[in-house]
């Protein structure tokens, strides 16, 4: 870029802001419904839509209701959903065997969405936390979150999701070596077209609080996730992680959380030019919802402004709990 500075009054930058049509002409970025991935929570049972208190408007749904929600999302033009399981203490074990059970609620939901709306791109979550008795994304041995044995389990989990029909595998666990291991296993099992969207730069963030309520992990988690998720003080490390995951076969990469890490989104996009996503996480959503409910901000405008910020920062798309609301605004 070669910015040119004409002296005032030759240059009056307000000229191109004068009317809606002029502003539309010079607008640099656009948000469309095709940019959105909608994360949903699935639980056991039938006919259930149970509100998550810390995420107003977000539900834990039984599989049948997830399928119904997929139809409604498709009607709004949403093309991608991401499935997270809610688990109770009874579903959590030390060996995390539920994680690769073909009939776990997440895998049943993946199948139900594909049956209801075949064109919906369905993304999965690969991490042990929702099946782990201690709430960690990996196995815990003597207080240590172990890497390599966890990766073997993650591979089984990813294969079960691909078998259920997932289009996009979403490893959110931050173990080392998992992308290559999952890619090799997918190829070996004939799932060569199944994509991997790697949670490549995932920070050890306090913004995940409401999500842990939503999936039932809040009470379960012992300690913190700082030995595998990133230090919020680091930026260069994010680039190393993204480079590593791309070199192991990730098709797309993610930065998470979203708004507090827009600098990372921009750096990742500029450095690699790969499909780059941000996750506007539960705490970001909850803050906007809470301030909106109090009348302290205009919720709809803040929602749209926050989503546009991701596009401006170079993201191709964004995972957001606002997806249905944003889709409605975009269709007006
Ligand atoms: C866990 C996982 C988390 C989120 C997605 N997958 C939480 C965590 O790492 O503790 C957070 C999503 C959100 O906060 O919206 N593997």
Coordinates of N, CA, C and O and ligand atoms in Angstrom, one line a residue, residues 55 84 125 127 129 137 172-173 199 202 207-209 211-212 225 229 256 279-283 321, ligand 1:
X55 N -26.0 -18.1 29.1 CA -26.0 -17.7 27.6 C -27.4 -17.5 27.1 O -28.0 -18.4 26.4
X84 N -21.7 -29.5 19.9 CA -21.0 -29.8 21.2 C -22.0 -30.6 22.0 O -23.1 -30.3 22.1
X125 N -16.6 -31.5 17.5 CA -15.6 -31.0 18.5 C -14.8 -32.2 18.9 O -15.3 -33.2 19.4
X127 N -12.2 -33.2 21.5 CA -11.5 -33.0 22.8 C -12.2 -33.9 23.8 O -13.3 -34.2 23.7
X129 N -12.8 -33.2 27.0 CA -13.3 -32.6 28.2 C -14.7 -32.9 28.6 O -15.1 -33.0 29.7
X137 N -9.1 -31.6 28.6 CA -9.2 -32.0 27.2 C -8.4 -33.3 26.9 O -8.5 -33.8 25.8
X172 N -10.2 -29.3 19.2 CA -10.2 -28.1 20.1 C -9.3 -28.3 21.3 O -9.3 -27.6 22.3
X173 N -8.5 -29.4 21.3 CA -7.9 -29.9 22.5 C -6.5 -29.3 22.7 O -6.0 -29.4 23.8
X199 N -8.4 -25.9 15.8 CA -8.3 -24.8 16.8 C -6.8 -24.6 17.0 O -6.2 -25.2 18.0
X202 N -5.5 -21.5 20.3 CA -6.6 -21.4 21.3 C -5.9 -21.0 22.6 O -5.0 -21.7 23.1
X207 N -12.8 -16.3 29.0 CA -14.0 -16.1 28.3 C -14.8 -17.3 28.0 O -15.8 -17.3 27.3
X208 N -14.2 -18.5 28.4 CA -15.0 -19.8 28.1 C -15.9 -20.1 29.2 O -16.6 -21.2 29.2
X209 N -16.0 -19.3 30.3 CA -16.8 -19.6 31.4 C -18.2 -20.1 31.1 O -18.6 -21.2 31.5
X211 N -19.5 -21.4 28.4 CA -19.5 -22.6 27.7 C -19.4 -23.8 28.6 O -20.0 -24.8 28.5
X212 N -18.5 -23.6 29.6 CA -18.3 -24.8 30.5 C -19.6 -25.0 31.3 O -19.9 -26.2 31.7
X225 N -6.2 -25.0 32.3 CA -5.8 -25.6 31.0 C -4.5 -25.0 30.5 O -4.2 -25.1 29.3
X229 N -3.4 -25.0 26.6 CA -3.9 -23.8 25.9 C -2.9 -22.7 26.0 O -2.1 -22.6 26.9
X256 N -9.0 -18.4 18.8 CA -10.0 -18.4 19.8 C -9.5 -18.0 21.1 O -8.4 -18.5 21.5
X279 N -13.4 -17.8 16.7 CA -14.6 -18.2 17.5 C -14.9 -17.1 18.5 O -14.2 -16.8 19.4
X280 N -16.1 -16.5 18.2 CA -16.7 -15.6 19.2 C -17.2 -16.4 20.3 O -18.3 -16.9 20.2
X281 N -16.5 -16.5 21.4 CA -16.8 -17.5 22.4 C -17.9 -17.1 23.3 O -18.4 -16.0 23.3
X282 N -18.3 -18.1 24.2 CA -19.4 -17.9 25.1 C -19.4 -16.6 25.9 O -20.4 -16.0 26.1
X283 N -18.2 -16.3 26.5 CA -18.1 -15.1 27.3 C -18.3 -13.8 26.5 O -18.9 -12.9 27.0
X321 N -22.5 -17.8 18.4 CA -23.9 -18.2 18.9 C -24.9 -17.2 18.4 O -26.1 -17.5 18.5
Ligands
LIG1 C1 -13.3 -27.5 24.9 C2 -13.9 -26.3 24.3 C3 -14.1 -25.1 24.9 C4 -14.7 -24.3 24.0 C5 -14.9 -25.0 22.8 N1 -14.3 -26.3 23.0 C6 -13.8 -24.7 26.3 C7 -12.5 -25.0 26.9 O1 -11.5 -25.1 26.3 O2 -12.5 -25.1 28.1 C8 -15.2 -22.9 24.3 C9 -16.2 -22.3 23.5 C10 -16.9 -21.1 24.1 O3 -16.5 -20.6 25.2 O4 -17.9 -20.7 23.5 N2 -12.6 -28.4 24.2

